[in-house]
Coordinates of C-alpha atoms in Angstrom, one line a residue:
X144 CA -11.9 -141.6 -85.5
X145 CA -11.0 -137.7 -84.6
X146 CA -8.2 -135.2 -83.9
X147 CA -9.5 -135.0 -80.6
X148 CA -9.3 -138.8 -80.4
X149 CA -5.6 -138.6 -81.4
X150 CA -4.5 -136.4 -79.5
X151 CA -3.8 -136.8 -75.3
X152 CA -6.8 -134.7 -73.4
X153 CA -5.8 -131.5 -72.3
X154 CA -7.5 -129.9 -69.4
X155 CA -9.9 -127.4 -71.6
X156 CA -10.8 -130.8 -72.6
X157 CA -11.7 -131.9 -69.1
X158 CA -13.3 -128.6 -67.9
X159 CA -15.5 -129.0 -71.6
X160 CA -16.5 -132.2 -70.1
X161 CA -16.7 -131.4 -66.5
X162 CA -19.0 -128.3 -67.6
X163 CA -16.8 -125.8 -65.4
X164 CA -13.6 -123.6 -66.2
X165 CA -10.3 -124.2 -67.3
X166 CA -9.3 -121.7 -63.9
X167 CA -11.6 -124.8 -61.6
X168 CA -9.6 -127.6 -62.9
X169 CA -6.4 -125.9 -61.8
X170 CA -7.8 -125.5 -58.8
X171 CA -8.8 -128.8 -58.3
X172 CA -5.5 -130.6 -59.3
X173 CA -3.8 -128.0 -57.3
X174 CA -5.8 -129.3 -54.6
X175 CA -7.5 -125.8 -53.8
X176 CA -9.9 -125.3 -50.9
X177 CA -12.4 -123.1 -52.4
X178 CA -13.8 -125.6 -54.6
X179 CA -17.2 -127.1 -53.7
X180 CA -16.9 -130.8 -53.3
X181 CA -19.7 -131.3 -55.9
X182 CA -17.4 -129.4 -58.2
X183 CA -14.3 -131.1 -57.5
X184 CA -16.1 -134.4 -57.8
X185 CA -17.3 -133.6 -61.6
X186 CA -14.1 -132.6 -62.2
X187 CA -12.3 -135.5 -60.4
X188 CA -15.1 -138.0 -62.5
X189 CA -14.3 -136.4 -66.2
X190 CA -10.7 -136.5 -65.4
X191 CA -11.1 -140.1 -64.6
X192 CA -13.3 -140.9 -68.1
X193 CA -11.0 -139.2 -70.7
X194 CA -7.6 -140.6 -68.6
X195 CA -6.0 -136.6 -68.4
X196 CA -2.6 -136.8 -67.4
X197 CA -1.4 -133.8 -66.3
X198 CA 1.4 -131.6 -68.2
X199 CA 4.8 -131.3 -66.5
X200 CA 6.4 -129.5 -68.5
X201 CA 3.7 -127.0 -68.7
X202 CA 3.5 -127.0 -65.0
X203 CA 6.9 -126.3 -64.7
X204 CA 7.2 -123.1 -67.1
X205 CA 4.2 -122.1 -65.7
X206 CA 5.1 -122.6 -61.5
X207 CA 8.9 -122.9 -62.2
X208 CA 8.6 -125.8 -60.1
X209 CA 9.8 -129.1 -61.6
X210 CA 9.1 -131.3 -58.3
X211 CA 12.3 -132.9 -59.1
X212 CA 15.3 -133.5 -56.4
X213 CA 18.7 -134.3 -57.1
X214 CA 20.4 -137.1 -55.5
X215 CA 24.6 -137.0 -56.1
X216 CA 26.3 -140.6 -55.2
X217 CA 29.0 -143.1 -55.2
X218 CA 29.7 -146.7 -53.9
X219 CA 26.2 -147.3 -54.8
X220 CA 26.8 -151.1 -54.9
X221 CA 27.6 -151.5 -51.3
X222 CA 24.8 -152.2 -48.8
X223 CA 24.8 -148.4 -46.8
X224 CA 24.7 -146.2 -50.1
X225 CA 22.6 -148.7 -51.8
X226 CA 20.0 -148.8 -49.3
X227 CA 20.1 -144.8 -47.8
X228 CA 19.5 -144.2 -52.1
X229 CA 16.4 -146.0 -52.2
X230 CA 15.0 -144.8 -49.1
X231 CA 15.6 -141.3 -51.1
X232 CA 14.0 -142.4 -54.1
X233 CA 10.8 -143.9 -51.7
X234 CA 10.9 -140.7 -49.5
X235 CA 10.6 -138.1 -52.6
X236 CA 7.8 -139.8 -54.2
X237 CA 5.7 -140.0 -51.3
X238 CA 6.1 -136.6 -51.6
X239 CA 5.3 -135.9 -55.1
X240 CA 8.8 -135.6 -56.1
X241 CA 10.8 -137.6 -59.3
X242 CA 14.8 -138.4 -58.6
X243 CA 17.5 -137.4 -60.7
X244 CA 20.3 -139.6 -59.9
X245 CA 24.0 -138.8 -60.3
X246 CA 26.8 -141.8 -59.8
X247 CA 30.0 -140.7 -59.5
X248 CA 33.0 -142.8 -58.8
X249 CA 34.5 -140.3 -56.7
X250 CA 33.4 -137.3 -54.6
X251 CA 36.1 -134.8 -55.9
X252 CA 35.5 -130.9 -56.1
X253 CA 35.4 -131.3 -59.5
X254 CA 33.5 -134.1 -60.1
X255 CA 30.8 -132.8 -57.6
X256 CA 30.8 -129.4 -59.4
X257 CA 30.2 -130.9 -62.6
X258 CA 27.3 -133.0 -60.8
X259 CA 25.7 -130.4 -59.4
X260 CA 26.0 -128.3 -62.5
X261 CA 24.2 -130.8 -64.5
X262 CA 21.4 -131.5 -62.3
X263 CA 20.9 -127.7 -62.3
X264 CA 20.7 -127.9 -65.9
X265 CA 18.2 -130.4 -65.3
X266 CA 15.8 -127.9 -63.2
X267 CA 16.2 -129.8 -60.4
X268 CA 14.6 -127.9 -56.9
X269 CA 17.6 -129.2 -54.7
X270 CA 19.8 -131.8 -54.4
X271 CA 21.0 -134.6 -51.6
X272 CA 24.5 -135.6 -51.2
X273 CA 25.5 -139.5 -50.1
X274 CA 29.0 -138.0 -48.7
X275 CA 30.3 -140.6 -47.2
X276 CA 34.3 -139.7 -47.5
X277 CA 35.7 -137.1 -46.3
X278 CA 37.4 -135.4 -49.4
X279 CA 33.6 -135.2 -50.3
X280 CA 32.6 -133.6 -46.9
X281 CA 35.2 -130.7 -47.8
X282 CA 34.2 -130.4 -51.6
X283 CA 30.5 -129.9 -50.6
X284 CA 31.7 -127.0 -48.2
X285 CA 34.0 -125.2 -50.8
X286 CA 31.3 -125.2 -53.3
X287 CA 28.5 -122.8 -54.6
X288 CA 25.5 -124.0 -55.9
X289 CA 22.4 -122.0 -56.9
X290 CA 19.5 -124.1 -55.1
X291 CA 19.6 -126.0 -51.2
X292 CA 21.6 -129.2 -50.8
X293 CA 21.3 -131.5 -48.2
X294 CA 24.1 -134.3 -47.0
X295 CA 23.6 -137.5 -45.8
X296 CA 26.6 -139.6 -44.2
X297 CA 29.0 -136.7 -43.1
X298 CA 29.4 -138.3 -40.2
X299 CA 29.8 -136.1 -37.1
X300 CA 30.8 -132.9 -37.1
X301 CA 29.6 -131.3 -40.9
X302 CA 29.1 -127.5 -40.9
X303 CA 25.9 -127.8 -43.5
X304 CA 22.9 -129.5 -43.5
X305 CA 23.1 -133.0 -43.6
X306 CA 21.2 -135.9 -42.2
X307 CA 23.6 -139.0 -40.2
X308 CA 22.9 -142.0 -38.5
X309 CA 25.0 -141.8 -35.3
X310 CA 27.5 -144.0 -36.2
X311 CA 29.6 -143.0 -32.8
X312 CA 26.5 -144.5 -31.0
X313 CA 26.6 -147.5 -33.0
X314 CA 29.9 -148.1 -32.3
X315 CA 29.6 -147.8 -28.9
X316 CA 26.4 -149.8 -28.0
X317 CA 28.6 -152.6 -29.9
X318 CA 31.9 -152.5 -27.9
X319 CA 29.6 -151.8 -24.5
X320 CA 27.7 -155.1 -25.4
X321 CA 30.7 -156.9 -25.5
X322 CA 32.2 -155.3 -22.3
X323 CA 29.0 -156.3 -21.2
X324 CA 29.0 -159.5 -21.7
X325 CA 32.3 -160.3 -19.6
X326 CA 35.0 -159.2 -22.4
X327 CA 37.6 -157.4 -20.6
X328 CA 39.2 -155.7 -24.0
X329 CA 37.9 -155.7 -27.5
X330 CA 39.4 -155.7 -30.9
X331 CA 38.3 -153.4 -33.9
X332 CA 38.5 -153.7 -37.5
X333 CA 37.8 -150.6 -39.1
X334 CA 37.1 -150.3 -42.4
X335 CA 38.6 -147.6 -44.9
X336 CA 40.2 -144.4 -43.0
X337 CA 39.0 -141.9 -46.0
X338 CA 35.8 -142.9 -44.2
X339 CA 34.2 -140.6 -42.2
X340 CA 31.4 -143.0 -41.0
X341 CA 34.5 -145.8 -40.2
X342 CA 36.0 -142.8 -38.7
X343 CA 33.8 -142.2 -35.9
X344 CA 32.9 -146.2 -35.7
X345 CA 36.4 -146.3 -35.0
X346 CA 36.1 -143.6 -32.3
X347 CA 32.9 -144.7 -30.5
X348 CA 34.6 -148.0 -30.0
X349 CA 38.0 -146.4 -28.7
X350 CA 36.1 -144.2 -25.9
X351 CA 34.4 -146.9 -25.1
X352 CA 37.2 -149.2 -23.8
X353 CA 38.9 -146.1 -22.8
X354 CA 36.3 -144.8 -20.7
X355 CA 36.5 -148.7 -19.3
X356 CA 39.8 -148.6 -18.4
X357 CA 40.9 -150.5 -21.7
X358 CA 43.7 -149.5 -23.5
X359 CA 42.5 -150.3 -26.8
X360 CA 44.7 -152.6 -29.3
X361 CA 45.5 -151.2 -32.7
X362 CA 42.9 -151.7 -34.7
X363 CA 42.9 -153.5 -38.0
X364 CA 41.6 -151.9 -41.3
X365 CA 39.3 -153.8 -44.5
X366 CA 37.8 -152.1 -47.3
X367 CA 34.3 -153.1 -46.5
X368 CA 34.2 -156.5 -48.6
X369 CA 34.4 -159.8 -46.8
X370 CA 37.9 -160.8 -48.6
X371 CA 39.3 -158.1 -46.4
X372 CA 37.3 -159.4 -43.8
X373 CA 38.6 -163.0 -44.3
X374 CA 42.0 -161.9 -44.5
X375 CA 41.6 -159.5 -41.3
X376 CA 40.0 -162.9 -39.3
X377 CA 43.1 -165.0 -40.7
X378 CA 45.3 -162.1 -38.3
X379 CA 42.8 -162.3 -35.2
X380 CA 42.7 -166.5 -35.5
X381 CA 46.6 -165.7 -34.3
X382 CA 46.0 -164.0 -31.2
X383 CA 42.8 -166.2 -29.8
X384 CA 44.5 -168.0 -26.5
X385 CA 46.7 -164.9 -26.2
X386 CA 44.0 -162.2 -24.9
X387 CA 41.5 -161.9 -28.3
X388 CA 37.9 -163.2 -27.2
X389 CA 35.6 -160.0 -28.9
X390 CA 36.2 -158.5 -32.3
X391 CA 33.8 -155.6 -33.3
X392 CA 33.6 -155.4 -37.2
X393 CA 32.6 -151.9 -39.1
X394 CA 30.5 -154.0 -41.2
X395 CA 28.4 -157.4 -41.5
X396 CA 30.3 -158.0 -45.4
X397 CA 33.8 -158.4 -43.3
X398 CA 32.4 -159.5 -40.2
X399 CA 31.4 -162.3 -42.5
X400 CA 35.2 -162.8 -44.0
X401 CA 36.3 -163.1 -40.1
X402 CA 33.6 -165.3 -39.0
X403 CA 34.9 -167.7 -42.1
X404 CA 38.3 -167.4 -41.3
X405 CA 37.8 -168.1 -37.6
X406 CA 35.8 -171.1 -38.5
X407 CA 38.4 -172.4 -40.8
X408 CA 41.4 -171.9 -38.3
X409 CA 39.2 -173.7 -35.7
X410 CA 37.6 -171.0 -33.5
X411 CA 34.8 -171.4 -32.3
X412 CA 32.0 -168.4 -32.3
X413 CA 31.0 -166.9 -29.6
X414 CA 32.4 -169.1 -27.7
X415 CA 36.1 -168.6 -28.1
X416 CA 35.2 -165.5 -30.1
X417 CA 32.4 -163.3 -29.7
X418 CA 31.6 -160.6 -33.4
X419 CA 30.0 -157.7 -33.9
X420 CA 29.2 -156.4 -37.1
X421 CA 27.5 -152.7 -38.1
X422 CA 24.3 -152.5 -40.8
X423 CA 22.1 -155.3 -40.5
X424 CA 22.1 -156.3 -43.8
X425 CA 19.3 -158.7 -44.4
X426 CA 21.5 -162.1 -44.8
X427 CA 23.4 -161.2 -41.2
X428 CA 20.7 -163.7 -39.4
X429 CA 21.7 -166.3 -41.9
X430 CA 25.3 -166.1 -40.8
X431 CA 27.3 -169.0 -39.2
X432 CA 26.1 -168.0 -36.3
X433 CA 23.8 -165.4 -36.6
X434 CA 25.5 -161.8 -36.3
X435 CA 24.8 -159.6 -33.7
X436 CA 25.2 -156.1 -35.6
X437 CA 24.4 -152.7 -35.7
X438 CA 20.9 -152.0 -37.3
X439 CA 20.8 -148.3 -39.2
X440 CA 17.5 -147.4 -39.9
X441 CA 17.9 -146.0 -43.6
X442 CA 14.1 -145.4 -44.3
X443 CA 14.3 -143.0 -41.8
X444 CA 17.7 -141.3 -43.1
X445 CA 15.5 -141.0 -46.2
X446 CA 11.9 -139.4 -45.2
X447 CA 14.4 -137.1 -42.9
X448 CA 16.6 -136.1 -45.6
X449 CA 13.9 -135.3 -47.7
X450 CA 11.9 -132.8 -45.4
X451 CA 15.1 -131.3 -44.5
X452 CA 15.4 -130.4 -48.2
X453 CA 11.5 -129.1 -48.9
X454 CA 12.2 -127.0 -45.7
X455 CA 15.1 -125.4 -47.4
X456 CA 13.6 -125.7 -50.8
X457 CA 10.0 -124.0 -49.4
X458 CA 12.0 -121.4 -47.3
X459 CA 11.2 -122.8 -44.1
X460 CA 13.6 -122.4 -41.0
X461 CA 13.9 -126.6 -40.6
X462 CA 13.9 -127.2 -36.9
X463 CA 17.4 -128.6 -36.8
X464 CA 19.7 -128.5 -40.1
X465 CA 21.8 -131.0 -38.8
X466 CA 19.7 -134.2 -37.8
X467 CA 21.5 -137.2 -35.9
X468 CA 19.3 -140.7 -36.0
X469 CA 20.1 -143.4 -33.4
X470 CA 21.0 -146.8 -34.3
X471 CA 19.7 -149.9 -33.0
X472 CA 21.7 -152.8 -31.3
X473 CA 20.3 -156.4 -32.3
X474 CA 22.0 -159.3 -30.9
X475 CA 21.9 -163.1 -32.3
X476 CA 23.7 -166.3 -31.7
X477 CA 27.6 -164.2 -32.4
X478 CA 27.5 -163.1 -29.1
X479 CA 26.5 -165.3 -26.3
X480 CA 27.2 -164.2 -22.7
X481 CA 30.8 -164.6 -22.4
X482 CA 32.0 -167.3 -19.9
X483 CA 35.7 -167.8 -19.9
X484 CA 36.9 -171.5 -20.2
X485 CA 39.1 -172.8 -17.4
X486 CA 42.8 -172.1 -18.3
X487 CA 42.1 -169.7 -20.9
X488 CA 43.9 -166.2 -20.9
X489 CA 41.4 -163.8 -20.2
X490 CA 40.2 -161.7 -22.7

């Protein structure tokens, strides 16, 4: 076996095999338009026959482009952040980029600063920050960085380039659906207070009730987990027969806990209490009963986030630097049309 067979083929080897210049091979790899079809076919055939793979390190040195994007995230065990992260990686790959991810326990100013510095040292061209907590939005606004940054999950009002599902609208869809079914009041189990998305869902719920002339009851609060939903559901069960007929829960996992607590208390869903969740996790259609919920389009979040970041990297002016994506209400058996039973208190 010769030395040339031991080492990986180079661009010069491909040029020699195809009978063209090194520059022509480079143009073909860069998809340059000024290459004849016959020449392009010869080069591509030589690349395939020789098993040539581009040296991205050398390319990065020559072009100062690494084709790598950074992602900073936290709470990636939760459905929303995990789905968003997967969608970002898929969208980046579709654009020919690799993703380097830094997962943080907390999105504080110091932690974010260190993460951005680490990604900068790794040569990323831009960063997407999953920033659902209010503290993270404040930190991103304060920090300075040597590359473009796009925030995801910041909710309403963020004054930085961002992509968000319209949480306020999602809550309006859920609450309006229950009111349209005949419920006179809708209770709410909210997410953690320090999450901007939870705050936006609560605001949408409250605004919809107030516009309907309904005084919003005091919301309960959970931590996104089924256990917190179960404990809230035990409390909610005590209000059945005293005006409680409908509950909007800020995520599906807490809704799972609510449904179990109601069932154990002998409360039927939806005959006694209708329940709506948020997220449309894959399991929600298999809950007992199947859960009406608000679906977030994470694939579109990933695509729009990457597109916005690449616009900023390339120096293009984006058509919209703060993108809002509409959610969708998915109606299932947990909210059959409401018909008050004879002798029961009105909802």
